[in-house]
Structures are given as C-alpha cells and as structure tokens.
XYZ file of C-alpha atoms in Angstrom:
716
model
C -79.551 21.085 -13.808
C -78.366 23.402 -11.070
C -75.096 25.131 -11.788
C -72.032 24.035 -9.805
C -70.717 26.513 -7.322
C -67.214 27.569 -8.406
C -64.335 26.721 -6.029
C -63.238 29.657 -3.924
C -60.117 31.430 -5.092
C -56.984 30.721 -2.997
C -56.288 33.248 -0.325
C -53.409 35.573 -1.100
C -50.175 34.761 0.718
C -49.692 36.921 3.754
C -46.000 37.423 4.619
C -47.065 38.439 8.120
C -48.240 34.858 8.739
C -44.754 33.510 7.953
C -45.777 31.889 4.667
C -43.437 32.457 1.720
C -44.226 31.639 -1.903
C -41.537 29.247 -3.140
C -41.031 27.086 -6.247
C -41.060 23.409 -5.266
C -38.102 22.751 -7.580
C -36.112 25.535 -5.961
C -37.045 24.368 -2.466
C -36.041 20.747 -3.217
C -32.719 21.895 -4.645
C -31.959 24.022 -1.600
C -33.055 21.330 0.853
C -31.000 18.654 -0.895
C -27.899 20.828 -0.934
C -28.331 21.525 2.775
C -28.686 17.803 3.413
C -25.675 16.963 1.243
C -23.456 19.507 2.971
C -24.624 18.257 6.359
C -23.634 14.692 5.467
C -20.292 15.842 4.072
C -19.260 18.107 6.933
C -21.100 16.592 9.907
C -21.040 12.847 9.308
C -18.989 11.207 6.561
C -15.665 13.030 6.236
C -12.890 13.451 8.810
C -11.199 16.723 9.681
C -7.637 16.825 8.399
C -6.437 18.251 11.730
C -7.479 15.519 14.165
C -8.497 12.804 11.686
C -11.902 12.356 13.315
C -15.468 12.490 12.112
C -17.906 14.346 14.412
C -19.275 11.115 15.891
C -15.786 9.905 16.891
C -14.876 13.292 18.343
C -18.085 13.384 20.365
C -17.552 9.863 21.681
C -14.072 10.698 22.978
C -15.122 14.055 24.416
C -18.130 12.501 26.144
C -15.931 9.758 27.635
C -13.579 12.422 28.973
C -16.469 14.346 30.529
C -17.612 11.135 32.218
C -14.118 10.454 33.557
C -13.628 7.327 31.425
C -9.873 7.783 31.097
C -7.472 4.898 30.578
C -6.879 4.572 34.333
C -10.563 4.689 35.298
C -12.899 1.754 35.773
C -14.900 0.516 32.809
C -18.464 1.740 32.387
C -21.326 0.329 30.381
C -21.192 1.272 26.715
C -24.844 2.274 27.087
C -23.695 5.141 29.335
C -21.431 6.502 26.611
C -23.967 6.004 23.825
C -26.729 7.664 25.844
C -24.605 10.656 26.791
C -23.396 11.173 23.229
C -26.953 11.026 21.903
C -28.407 13.233 24.615
C -25.709 15.874 24.581
C -24.001 16.043 21.202
C -25.061 13.643 18.442
C -28.806 13.631 17.642
C -28.693 10.556 15.399
C -29.343 6.826 15.773
C -27.934 4.930 18.738
C -26.641 2.146 16.477
C -24.519 4.634 14.511
C -22.850 5.858 17.703
C -22.280 2.371 19.103
C -20.926 0.974 15.833
C -18.500 3.898 15.596
C -17.309 3.253 19.163
C -16.948 -0.477 18.478
C -14.737 0.234 15.441
C -12.478 2.403 17.593
C -12.014 -0.555 19.956
C -11.367 -3.306 17.369
C -7.654 -4.003 16.940
C -8.297 -5.545 13.504
C -10.175 -2.432 12.305
C -8.096 0.300 13.966
C -4.295 0.438 13.839
C -4.100 2.281 17.171
C -7.397 1.670 19.031
C -8.787 4.781 20.739
C -11.201 2.847 22.941
C -10.567 -0.125 25.227
C -13.500 -2.494 25.105
C -14.505 -5.102 27.652
C -16.856 -7.822 26.487
C -17.736 -8.981 22.993
C -16.669 -6.257 20.563
C -16.951 -8.409 17.427
C -14.347 -10.336 15.463
C -12.520 -10.394 12.152
C -14.921 -13.174 11.128
C -17.716 -10.621 10.915
C -19.296 -11.437 14.280
C -21.238 -8.425 15.576
C -20.464 -6.855 18.926
C -22.794 -7.633 21.805
C -25.517 -5.073 22.550
C -24.271 -1.955 24.331
C -26.115 -2.932 27.503
C -23.660 -5.848 27.869
C -20.307 -4.309 26.927
C -18.120 -1.808 28.763
C -15.581 0.718 27.547
C -13.130 3.471 28.412
C -10.531 5.569 26.603
C -7.165 4.146 25.599
C -3.953 5.926 26.545
C -3.261 7.169 23.038
C -6.732 8.721 22.760
C -5.893 10.848 25.808
C -3.116 12.364 23.703
C -5.733 13.558 21.234
C -7.538 15.495 23.989
C -4.448 16.698 25.841
C -4.534 20.453 26.651
C -8.184 20.701 25.602
C -8.876 22.699 28.778
C -6.285 25.353 27.824
C -8.349 27.060 25.122
C -6.318 25.339 22.403
C -9.256 24.873 19.999
C -12.507 26.568 19.091
C -15.813 25.516 20.635
C -19.382 25.580 19.370
C -22.817 25.066 20.941
C -24.312 21.591 20.802
C -27.501 20.912 18.851
C -29.828 22.436 21.479
C -27.509 25.162 22.722
C -27.259 23.806 26.265
C -23.612 22.720 26.102
C -20.475 23.358 24.113
C -18.346 20.878 22.206
C -14.899 21.199 20.604
C -14.834 21.890 16.876
C -11.626 19.853 16.645
C -9.337 18.110 19.128
C -5.769 19.268 19.902
C -4.481 15.927 18.537
C -0.945 15.456 19.825
C -0.726 12.536 17.343
C -1.295 12.747 13.529
C -4.508 10.782 13.803
C -5.757 11.013 10.201
C -2.781 9.010 8.964
C -2.574 6.731 11.996
C -6.186 5.546 11.898
C -7.068 6.242 8.288
C -10.701 6.794 7.404
C -13.575 5.342 5.413
C -16.730 7.263 4.601
C -19.328 7.779 1.898
C -20.914 11.214 1.603
C -23.180 12.684 -1.066
C -21.257 12.807 -4.321
C -17.921 12.002 -2.697
C -16.183 9.464 -0.496
C -12.976 8.998 1.443
C -10.693 6.000 1.874
C -7.434 6.610 3.709
C -5.265 3.713 4.952
C -3.732 3.564 8.433
C -0.005 4.168 8.886
C 2.807 3.513 11.324
C 3.251 6.094 14.095
C 7.044 6.009 14.053
C 7.196 6.497 10.293
C 4.692 9.371 10.284
C 6.576 11.022 13.160
C 9.804 10.882 11.161
C 8.019 12.325 8.116
C 6.594 15.223 10.168
C 10.047 15.995 11.574
C 11.573 15.877 8.090
C 8.923 18.210 6.665
C 9.403 20.697 9.515
C 13.152 20.747 8.846
C 12.691 20.708 5.050
C 9.478 22.562 4.075
C 10.235 22.065 0.362
C 10.501 18.286 0.677
C 8.838 16.305 -2.121
C 6.524 13.328 -1.797
C 9.449 11.064 -2.712
C 11.441 12.557 0.163
C 8.591 11.884 2.586
C 8.213 8.320 1.305
C 11.725 7.610 2.528
C 10.136 7.803 5.972
C 6.558 6.646 5.302
C 7.034 3.368 3.436
C 3.333 2.938 2.721
C 0.176 1.808 4.491
C 0.491 -0.156 7.720
C -2.660 -2.195 8.181
C -3.703 -3.623 11.567
C -4.044 -7.056 9.940
C -0.530 -6.987 8.493
C -0.505 -8.456 4.938
C 1.758 -7.437 2.037
C 1.388 -4.289 -0.102
C 2.894 -4.347 -3.595
C 4.395 -1.866 -6.052
C 6.189 1.164 -4.626
C 5.472 3.101 -7.826
C 1.732 2.724 -7.324
C 2.141 3.651 -3.655
C 4.120 6.783 -4.550
C 1.489 7.772 -7.127
C -1.288 7.409 -4.547
C 0.517 9.598 -2.009
C 1.429 12.223 -4.592
C -2.124 12.650 -5.913
C -4.339 11.352 -3.121
C -5.802 8.725 -5.435
C -4.657 5.313 -6.634
C -4.848 1.592 -6.105
C -2.431 -0.677 -4.251
C -2.622 -4.467 -4.392
C -2.610 -6.111 -0.959
C -2.140 -9.825 -0.328
C -2.507 -11.906 2.785
C 0.647 -13.711 3.853
C 0.755 -17.398 2.934
C 3.478 -20.007 3.272
C 3.820 -23.357 1.531
C 4.891 -26.041 4.007
C 5.920 -29.656 3.356
C 5.589 -32.148 6.189
C 7.687 -35.255 6.895
C 5.406 -37.392 4.724
C 5.972 -35.124 1.729
C 2.437 -33.689 1.884
C 2.015 -29.975 1.184
C -0.067 -27.409 3.050
C -0.701 -23.696 2.590
C -0.617 -21.728 5.854
C -2.344 -18.315 5.722
C -1.149 -16.019 8.536
C -2.716 -12.677 7.577
C -5.515 -11.285 5.422
C -5.911 -7.932 3.640
C -7.392 -4.999 5.557
C -11.190 -5.069 6.033
C -11.478 -8.625 4.673
C -13.920 -10.850 6.540
C -11.949 -13.999 7.352
C -14.999 -16.246 7.588
C -16.386 -14.999 4.261
C -13.021 -15.647 2.620
C -12.995 -19.237 3.895
C -16.552 -19.765 2.692
C -15.528 -18.467 -0.731
C -12.626 -20.936 -0.838
C -14.949 -23.801 0.086
C -17.403 -22.810 -2.662
C -14.611 -22.655 -5.244
C -13.489 -26.139 -4.249
C -17.044 -27.473 -4.561
C -17.387 -25.821 -7.975
C -13.998 -27.319 -8.955
C -12.638 -23.886 -9.863
C -9.823 -24.651 -7.445
C -8.612 -28.244 -7.398
C -6.120 -29.982 -5.175
C -7.453 -28.915 -1.749
C -8.134 -31.822 0.591
C -9.064 -30.000 3.794
C -9.228 -26.489 5.243
C -9.346 -25.622 8.926
C -9.146 -22.404 10.913
C -6.590 -22.643 13.722
C -6.685 -18.913 14.506
C -6.394 -17.790 18.120
C -4.951 -14.355 18.869
C -3.171 -14.558 15.506
C -4.572 -15.645 12.157
C -3.716 -19.179 11.052
C -5.705 -20.921 8.324
C -4.350 -24.330 7.272
C -5.183 -25.616 3.782
C -4.043 -29.210 3.271
C -3.437 -30.254 -0.338
C -4.084 -33.539 -2.068
C -1.232 -35.761 -3.183
C 0.100 -34.534 -6.503
C -1.415 -31.037 -6.197
C 0.883 -28.177 -7.129
C 1.030 -25.863 -4.093
C 2.016 -22.712 -5.971
C -0.718 -23.233 -8.544
C -3.325 -23.612 -5.792
C -2.008 -20.503 -4.029
C -2.127 -18.499 -7.250
C -5.773 -19.465 -7.698
C -6.532 -18.448 -4.119
C -5.044 -15.036 -4.848
C -6.929 -14.763 -8.126
C -10.385 -15.895 -7.037
C -10.637 -14.875 -3.359
C -10.035 -11.838 -1.165
C -6.691 -13.246 -0.122
C -5.639 -10.678 -2.707
C -7.435 -7.333 -2.634
C -6.882 -3.800 -3.900
C -6.906 -0.835 -1.529
C -8.236 2.167 -3.431
C -6.783 5.421 -2.116
C -9.160 8.392 -2.051
C -7.623 10.714 0.518
C -10.451 13.203 1.005
C -10.741 15.217 4.229
C -12.136 18.537 5.425
C -9.739 21.475 5.260
C -11.284 24.556 6.882
C -14.646 22.841 6.485
C -14.195 22.221 2.757
C -13.666 18.682 1.363
C -10.401 18.322 -0.538
C -8.401 15.489 -2.077
C -5.063 15.619 -0.294
C -1.559 14.381 -0.965
C 0.615 12.977 1.802
C 2.549 16.235 1.988
C -0.615 18.340 2.271
C -1.969 16.171 5.096
C 1.300 16.553 7.006
C 1.413 20.305 6.344
C -2.128 20.765 7.653
C -1.318 18.729 10.739
C 1.834 20.744 11.440
C -0.137 23.967 11.006
C -2.795 22.701 13.416
C -0.260 21.685 16.051
C 1.509 25.037 15.754
C -1.824 26.791 16.349
C -2.582 24.529 19.331
C 0.835 25.263 20.844
C 0.407 29.006 20.226
C -2.970 29.081 21.953
C -1.751 26.873 24.791
C 1.283 29.098 25.273
C -0.890 32.209 25.348
C -3.142 30.531 27.898
C -0.192 29.484 30.067
C 1.336 32.953 29.682
C -1.870 34.591 30.838
C -2.042 32.311 33.866
C 1.637 32.923 34.623
C 1.235 36.703 34.434
C -1.804 36.523 36.688
C 0.218 34.573 39.234
C 3.158 36.969 38.873
C 0.846 39.880 39.578
C -0.426 38.222 42.756
C 3.096 37.294 43.886
C 4.263 40.863 43.375
C 1.389 41.954 45.584
C 2.279 39.392 48.246
C 5.922 40.434 48.131
C 4.877 44.034 48.586
C 2.568 42.994 51.410
C 5.505 41.432 53.264
C 7.098 44.879 53.525
C 4.016 46.168 55.365
C 2.630 42.996 56.898
C 1.910 44.426 60.359
C 0.123 47.480 58.981
C -1.909 45.324 56.589
C -3.018 42.935 59.328
C -3.937 45.894 61.550
C -5.879 47.502 58.668
C -7.826 44.324 57.945
C -8.738 43.845 61.608
C -9.850 47.455 61.880
C -12.112 47.235 58.796
C -15.808 46.655 59.499
C -16.270 44.411 56.443
C -14.479 42.930 53.432
C -15.383 45.692 50.929
C -14.033 48.285 53.362
C -10.791 46.354 53.795
C -10.531 45.840 50.028
C -10.880 49.564 49.341
C -8.480 50.469 52.131
C -5.769 48.130 50.804
C -6.040 49.598 47.343
C -5.953 53.177 48.641
C -3.310 52.817 51.323
C -0.839 50.463 49.616
C -1.715 50.936 45.935
C -2.658 47.270 45.434
C -4.708 46.331 42.379
C -8.141 44.818 42.823
C -6.761 41.350 42.138
C -3.855 41.755 44.558
C -6.089 43.130 47.289
C -8.542 40.274 46.819
C -5.716 37.701 46.956
C -4.568 39.152 50.284
C -8.078 39.133 51.687
C -8.629 35.545 50.504
C -5.841 34.417 52.829
C -6.538 33.753 56.492
C -4.787 36.216 58.805
C -2.781 33.391 60.352
C -1.469 32.360 56.948
C -0.897 35.957 55.940
C 1.180 36.554 59.056
C 3.205 33.436 58.386
C 4.224 34.286 54.803
C 7.886 33.580 54.124
C 9.682 36.067 51.931
C 12.078 33.427 50.537
C 9.302 31.192 49.275
C 7.509 34.127 47.664
C 10.688 35.333 45.980
C 11.607 31.823 44.741
C 8.156 31.266 43.263
C 8.205 34.746 41.720
C 11.593 34.084 40.108
C 10.360 30.766 38.704
C 7.202 32.376 37.339
C 9.138 35.233 35.731
C 11.505 32.709 34.133
C 8.506 30.789 32.786
C 7.025 34.001 31.388
C 10.220 34.704 29.457
C 10.231 31.156 28.056
C 6.594 31.405 26.990
C 7.187 34.794 25.378
C 10.173 33.341 23.511
C 7.960 30.583 22.126
C 5.399 33.087 20.878
C 8.077 35.246 19.244
C 9.949 32.407 17.500
C 8.426 30.129 14.871
C 11.541 27.935 15.000
C 11.084 27.322 18.732
C 7.415 26.519 18.176
C 8.258 23.996 15.421
C 10.831 22.414 17.700
C 8.106 21.890 20.310
C 5.852 20.311 17.657
C 8.604 17.806 16.856
C 9.508 17.141 20.480
C 5.950 16.512 21.638
C 5.175 14.249 18.691
C 8.378 12.299 19.299
C 7.303 11.800 22.921
C 4.034 10.272 21.683
C 5.936 8.047 19.243
C 8.292 6.907 22.005
C 5.313 5.914 24.163
C 3.062 4.294 21.577
C 5.198 3.582 18.511
C 5.604 -0.010 17.348
C 7.090 -1.998 14.501
C 5.530 -2.039 11.058
C 3.052 -4.870 10.473
C 2.504 -4.616 6.718
C 5.355 -5.647 4.428
C 6.072 -3.460 1.396
C 7.269 -5.116 -1.826
C 9.003 -2.879 -4.336
C 7.746 -4.605 -7.478
C 4.217 -5.090 -8.696
C 2.300 -8.207 -7.855
C 2.501 -11.135 -10.220
C 1.209 -14.657 -10.257
C 4.289 -16.596 -9.198
C 4.577 -19.998 -10.758
C 6.269 -22.884 -9.070
C 9.004 -22.521 -11.672
C 9.765 -19.039 -10.281
C 10.375 -20.584 -6.886
C 12.416 -23.649 -7.919
C 16.150 -23.291 -8.729
C 17.023 -24.601 -12.187
C 19.519 -27.098 -10.794
C 20.500 -30.405 -12.341
C 18.403 -33.366 -11.204
C 18.372 -37.105 -11.806
C 15.123 -38.788 -12.898
C 14.582 -42.477 -12.195
C 11.580 -44.449 -13.545
C 10.837 -48.127 -12.998
C 8.951 -50.655 -15.069
C 6.285 -50.731 -12.358
C 5.647 -47.008 -12.841
C 7.459 -45.572 -9.823
C 9.265 -42.273 -10.423
C 11.405 -39.927 -8.384
C 13.742 -36.964 -8.740
C 17.092 -36.973 -6.948
C 19.839 -34.447 -6.351
C 23.036 -35.557 -8.189
C 24.960 -34.879 -4.967
C 23.357 -38.055 -3.589
C 25.714 -40.064 -5.823
C 29.374 -40.196 -4.820
C 32.283 -40.993 -7.108
C 33.663 -44.445 -6.200
C 37.020 -46.014 -6.879
C 37.487 -48.950 -9.229
C 36.106 -52.096 -7.678
C 33.440 -50.284 -5.639
C 30.163 -52.118 -5.058
C 27.994 -49.076 -5.871
C 25.043 -47.732 -3.898
C 21.338 -48.474 -3.844
C 19.516 -45.876 -5.923
C 15.949 -47.127 -5.748
C 14.262 -49.351 -3.206
C 12.215 -51.400 -5.689
C 10.101 -54.502 -5.326
C 11.675 -57.808 -6.363
C 9.787 -57.987 -9.670
C 10.395 -54.300 -10.515
C 13.383 -52.785 -12.326
C 14.692 -49.401 -13.468
C 13.840 -48.607 -17.095
C 14.851 -44.939 -17.330
C 17.612 -42.919 -15.711
C 18.395 -39.464 -17.073
C 19.851 -36.165 -15.929
C 18.395 -32.776 -16.808
C 17.585 -29.404 -15.230
C 14.672 -28.863 -12.854
C 12.890 -26.539 -15.318
C 13.065 -29.012 -18.216
C 9.940 -30.439 -19.836
C 9.493 -34.195 -19.551
C 7.655 -36.075 -22.319
C 6.335 -39.489 -21.274
C 5.445 -41.813 -24.178
C 3.271 -44.828 -23.420
C 2.729 -48.143 -25.142
C -0.744 -46.888 -26.147
C 0.841 -44.305 -28.461
C 0.042 -41.330 -26.231
C 2.351 -38.650 -24.859
C 2.073 -36.822 -21.545
C 4.007 -33.818 -20.298
C 5.114 -32.371 -16.961
C 7.955 -30.303 -15.576
C 10.934 -31.972 -13.957
C 10.344 -30.004 -10.734
C 6.785 -31.388 -10.537
C 8.283 -34.768 -9.697
C 8.895 -34.718 -5.924
C 12.536 -34.791 -4.916
C 13.455 -37.826 -2.845
C 16.451 -39.376 -1.180
C 18.645 -41.825 -3.064
C 17.340 -45.063 -1.556
C 13.637 -44.200 -1.429
C 10.981 -45.922 -3.516
C 9.504 -42.907 -5.278
C 5.850 -42.311 -6.122
C 3.539 -43.757 -8.728
C 3.651 -41.976 -12.066
C -0.161 -42.006 -11.969
C 0.007 -39.200 -9.373
C 1.464 -36.832 -11.963
C 0.052 -37.981 -15.311
C -3.562 -38.616 -16.334
C -2.715 -42.062 -17.701
C -5.041 -45.010 -17.943
C -4.261 -47.870 -15.602
C -3.552 -50.149 -18.605
C -0.863 -47.838 -20.028
C 2.817 -48.110 -19.234
C 5.613 -45.642 -20.001
C 8.059 -46.855 -22.634
C 10.175 -43.719 -23.182
C 10.948 -40.507 -21.312
C 12.472 -37.520 -23.114
C 13.814 -34.448 -21.333
C 13.721 -31.105 -23.146
C 15.472 -28.031 -21.809
C 13.975 -24.636 -22.657
C 16.606 -23.820 -25.238
C 16.246 -27.217 -26.918
C 12.749 -26.363 -28.149
C 14.335 -23.772 -30.426
C 16.468 -26.381 -32.208
C 15.744 -28.118 -35.515
C 14.655 -31.446 -34.081
C 12.336 -34.210 -35.108
C 10.757 -36.934 -33.034
C 11.227 -40.540 -34.171
C 8.814 -43.163 -32.806
C 9.020 -46.921 -33.333
C 6.410 -49.611 -32.633
C 6.897 -53.286 -31.820
C 5.587 -54.248 -35.282
C 8.363 -52.291 -37.037
C 6.451 -49.088 -37.805
C 8.427 -45.845 -37.649
C 7.099 -42.306 -37.668
C 8.911 -38.972 -37.721
C 7.157 -35.778 -36.598
C 8.165 -32.197 -35.914
C 9.304 -31.954 -32.272
C 7.516 -28.592 -31.904
C 4.174 -30.391 -32.122
C 4.845 -31.757 -28.634
C 5.849 -28.512 -26.921
C 2.497 -27.978 -25.200
C 0.806 -31.215 -24.256
C -2.442 -30.964 -22.295
C -2.734 -32.706 -18.924
C -4.919 -35.456 -20.370
C -2.234 -36.267 -22.956
C -2.102 -36.284 -26.768
C -2.045 -39.003 -29.414
C 1.581 -39.252 -30.549
C 1.027 -42.031 -33.099
C -2.043 -43.842 -34.355
C -1.441 -47.548 -33.716
C -2.714 -50.422 -35.784
C -4.390 -53.377 -34.158
C -2.158 -55.446 -31.878
C 0.644 -52.883 -32.005
C 2.277 -50.761 -29.329
C 4.843 -47.975 -29.078
C 8.193 -49.211 -27.752
C 10.486 -46.183 -28.153
C 10.651 -42.462 -28.939
C 13.787 -40.409 -29.599
C 14.723 -36.925 -30.748
C 16.719 -36.998 -33.999
C 18.676 -34.361 -35.849
C 19.789 -34.108 -39.450
C 22.230 -36.881 -40.341
C 21.332 -39.167 -37.441
C 20.905 -42.877 -38.030
C 18.486 -45.290 -36.393
C 19.042 -48.949 -35.600
C 16.240 -51.432 -34.906
C 16.762 -54.888 -33.386
C 14.134 -57.609 -33.274
C 13.499 -60.271 -30.699
C 14.778 -62.984 -33.098
C 18.072 -61.182 -33.683
C 17.257 -59.335 -36.906
C 18.545 -55.748 -37.253
C 18.305 -52.796 -39.610
C 20.079 -49.453 -39.832
C 18.773 -46.456 -41.770
C 19.082 -42.657 -41.927
C 16.486 -40.440 -40.326
C 16.019 -38.758 -43.713
C 14.715 -42.066 -45.076
C 11.530 -41.479 -43.061
C 9.509 -38.502 -44.192
C 8.009 -36.156 -41.578
C 4.333 -36.741 -40.827
C 1.553 -35.155 -38.803
C 1.229 -35.789 -35.107
C -1.585 -38.350 -35.357
C -0.296 -40.180 -38.449
C 0.276 -43.957 -38.284
C 3.816 -44.006 -39.724
C 5.489 -46.272 -42.284
C 7.027 -49.741 -42.191
C 10.682 -49.447 -41.187
C 11.484 -53.162 -40.830
C 9.685 -56.221 -42.116
C 9.426 -58.892 -39.464
C 9.001 -62.642 -39.618
C 5.861 -64.110 -38.177
C 5.937 -63.896 -34.396
C 8.912 -61.510 -34.342
C 8.769 -58.033 -32.739
C 11.078 -55.030 -32.327
C 12.702 -54.956 -28.907
C 15.210 -52.114 -29.314
C 15.359 -48.810 -31.207
C 18.389 -46.535 -30.773
C 19.927 -43.421 -32.333
C 23.464 -43.861 -33.655
C-alpha cells in the first residue's frame, strides 16, 4: 500500500501579519470580563450623579438636540428611537423604545421624564403601541436634568463612531437617582432602588449640607421611606432604616384595601392601590384562580372599576368574614409584596452598594462641581464682555479719530493693525470695534456702555466670590434644588407604617364591647348593642326586641363581650363554635339572620343551648354538664370545647330516640335540678356525676316513667 503523505506542519506565526498566539482559555476570560464590564458600566447600572443609565441619558440628550422640549410639539417616537440608535446607542431598537416608554409611564416612574402621546401601555401589563404610532417629548422636570449642559458643566466623550460627542453625565438639578429609583441586572450584580418624594429628598439634601456629620437616622427624619408611583403602604420603619443604612434590605409593601358594608349588610373589599411593579391584571387572575381552587372562600364576585385611579371591588358571600378573606388575599397574592433594596450605582465608574447618606453626598458633590464649572464658564464669558466694554469705553474717548482711521484704511486687516498700534487695543477689542457698523459705532452712548460695564464688573465679583467660598456654593446647591422642589414637588403617595406587617384578624379590628345575643326557636340570631335597650319606669309596656314570625319565639338571650366564644349545642348532641363578633350586629327590632349562615349545622338540627365564654373564663376550673330528654347527664372538662372546628364536634353520644336538651357550665359545689314533663323533679350535686370524655354517652341522672321526658335542666 502506498504510504500516506504526512500533513504539512503549521506555518509559524508571523507577528507582522497581526496574528498573536493566545490561549483560548485566556482569551475567553478576557473577552468575558470585557463584556461583563461593558454591561455593568454601559447598560445595567445608573450613575449615582444623575441617576440615569446610558440609554436614558442618550434618550433625553437626543430629544434635546431635536428640540423636543416640554413646550415643543410632539414628534413620532420613531424619530427619537432612530436618532438614539444612529448617533449614540448601537443596540436594539426595542431596548431604546422600552426604556423611553418606562420614562413616560406614571405607574412606573414617580416623576415621568417623558410625556407620551398615544398608547404607552398600562398597569395591567398592556404593551405600548409600536413606536411608529406613538409620539413623545420631554417633560418639564427632565429639562432640569439637562439645565446648563451648554455651559461646560460636565465632561463629554465621543460617540461610538467618533462623529459626535455625548455627555458623560447630566448636570441633574434634581437628585434623580432617588426620585426615579432604578432596576437593573448586570453580570454578577444587580440594582434595585425605590423612588422617593422630591420634597423629602430636598429637605434631606439641605440637612446634610448644613450637618455633614448627620447620621442615617437624622436623614430619615426627612426621607420617611420609599414613595411609589402606585401609592400602597410600606411597613416597618426599622427595616426601612436598616435598608437605608446598609443599602440592602427588604420592606413589605401592601396595596390599600378597605372593607365596606352596604345598606343590606353585605360586605365588599375595595382595593385602591397595588404594590410597585405589580401587574394589576395578573393579580386579579391570581385571585380568580385561588377562588376556583377554593384556597380563598367567601368571594362572590370581583370586578375592576379602575379608571384614572385603581378600584377593584370584591363582593363577599353572605356569612364570609371580610378580614379573613383580606388576610388570605395578602398572603396568597401580590396584594402584599416585598421590595428588596439593593442600592447599587456607579461611583466614578465603579459599582458600589450605597447607603442613603452616601447617595446624597455624591449628589451634593456632583452639584457643587456643576456649579463650579458653570461659574467658571460664566466668569470667562463675563470677563470677555468686560474686556470688550473697556475697549468700547476707550473708543468713545477717541471716536472721531477711530472712525477717520477706519475709513482711511484700505482693508480690514490694515484697520485692525492700525487700531492696535495707535490706540493700544487688544486683538479682541479691535475686532469688536471693526465688527460694528460705522453708523452704530458713531452712535455709541457712553452711559449705556458704563452701565453695562458696571453690571458686568459686579457680576464678575459675585462669580469670583462663589468660586472662593464653599459655603456660598453649598447655599446655591440648596437654593436651586429648593426651586426645583417648589416647581415639581408633591405630596407623598405611599403611606409608612411604623410597625411590621401582621395578619390582622377581625378580632383586632372589633372593640371588645358588651353585646346582647338573641336566638329564636326558628334559628334566627342577631347581636345588638345594649344601648338599644332603655331603662323604663314601673308599668312600662317594654319594647320590641325581635321581629319574629307568629309561630317563632325567643329561646336564648344573653349578654357577653364581642370577643367571647359562643358554644352552640344542638339536639343532635353536637357543639359548634363562633365568636360573638361574627354574628352581625343589628338594630333592636330587626329579624336577625339564620344561624345556618354562621354554623355548619344540618338542616334537621336545632340549637338547644348557647354558652358564652370570655377569654379569661377558659382559664377557670370549669366543667360542662349536659342533659338529655331521657334523663342522661354527662360531665366533661370544659377545656375540651375550647377549639371546636367549623364543622362541629360530638359533645355527647346519644342513644336511640334521645336528644340533648341543655348544656351548662358548672363549678365545684354547684347543684343541678331536673324537671320532667309530668312534674317529676330531682336535685343533685355536680360531684355526683363523674367527669367523662368528650364523646362519652353519660349516665342516668333521673329515672323517668314511660312516656315522660326531661323538659328543664338548671344550675342552682
């Protein structure tokens, strides 16, 4: 077989051809680090000074270049997106448009920087219309971020292809990082900063300027906490303080909800705000799913009545406990959410986790630098004007000679040189004189020149004073920020609650006042305020307490506190439990509601005894004595009935053709009397009946003649 020709050896690398030998592992590491740093510094994280990511800064700068100020006419969003892409931001068009849309959404941005016209999305998660349909321009407050940009107040850098320049940072007359907050995910790090109230941040900046050693606690006397565009309620000032001190932490946020009772006694839950960044439509869908899965019970209907403001109405079923339903909404849906602080921003191009104080310090430092550079710019312009005015003033002393000299000169360079030589003008002064028409030059008024010169020289002194005095510069920082706050400041939207969040029970919301319980033989029950009953004089005819049917009658009337437990014993030997406040309060002469609305009783059961137990009574040494119509008595430990499930418990096991007629609490030394239908009676001590288990059948307490039954059992 012919031998295979060996493969040619690889050519040696020639550095002259621009090829460099490199380990693939080393190259991947370097390339990834370059990519990661690009994402961190050029895309995902805001600059602490103006609070903007590069894409936001480029959008605003491009809009300014195109004249899209707050007073201008709207232009197609496509114009802005195209200019940003073509001039400054070589990334996807959707990224630019989505960033611009966020700046225009009043539910996403506390102080919108863009005014949108058209469909810019909704809090229900609806996307904005395509940028060929919508229009936009800058808002008034965004103009404050770019104010004095033309006065060399910030550094500039070339754009991606070197054809234009863009600002590295904006002058930012407002503390934008705290006002707008920020959300971004970089490589290996992320940022999540909440929005805040302009007035509060302004006060905090002023306080820190006056008190450089102020602590975070001092600053939090001015900045109460986050101020979300959607309102809501933020809980736990300790957690809030921890987040601002360290730059990290979690704060529980709840949407605002109110329990409302209508004239018919039906309850509804009205939701008027949702936590920040929560999709309202998704939250409603989640509620509907929980109702279908029976994880939340008691909701009859939900409808969204939102217009400009949020309003979600949740109607409850009869007998549903509103506070319990609301607690479950908080627990299982985004009506309660946690905002996780991660206050990361770029400081001198380096990502850092920042405290509230550090963010304010960096902003103050930035504004001081902007004011210094602006003052130097204005000072330079003022000195240039002063120099020209001094030349014009000097020219007035020799105006006739100067005009004659200019007319005699064969050209401008000759006149320029002659002015400098003859009258000792500088190049700039000579040029300023030559730039004026002879008619205007001849008509110069000395008074106007001297007045303008005096004003300019006064301005120069003021500008020089600013540059020499840090205190004056800090005063300007405060004054200019206060002017912004006066123009754009508004009231806080998010409520701050000092304590931590907790699942409020209905008991927490109901005063533990005395109430009267009335139950009828037909199973109608109601709770009444004792004030409904007035003391009457002897011979009074009384008042109607319950509007019953002709065949119905009151079987139970007792007084206890609203927080008491009620034990309902039925003829079937079962016991049910509910709180006194769970029985709806009604007026004195009303009918009440069926007991079946509150207890999971069978239709064949009827209540024979109702016992009220105050909280402190459960601690006592009590027993429960039950008596049946066939003369059976049973004594059980009262503690066995402290927690009765909603479906009820067996209180006594009944024999055939027997039923429970009475249940009473008894203490040591009490006596019980039983009376039969045929007039027989017995009296015995409670100690004569031994204590038995909850489901025991009991013992014979009274032997009855054939056909006789117990009709009354009382404690003596």
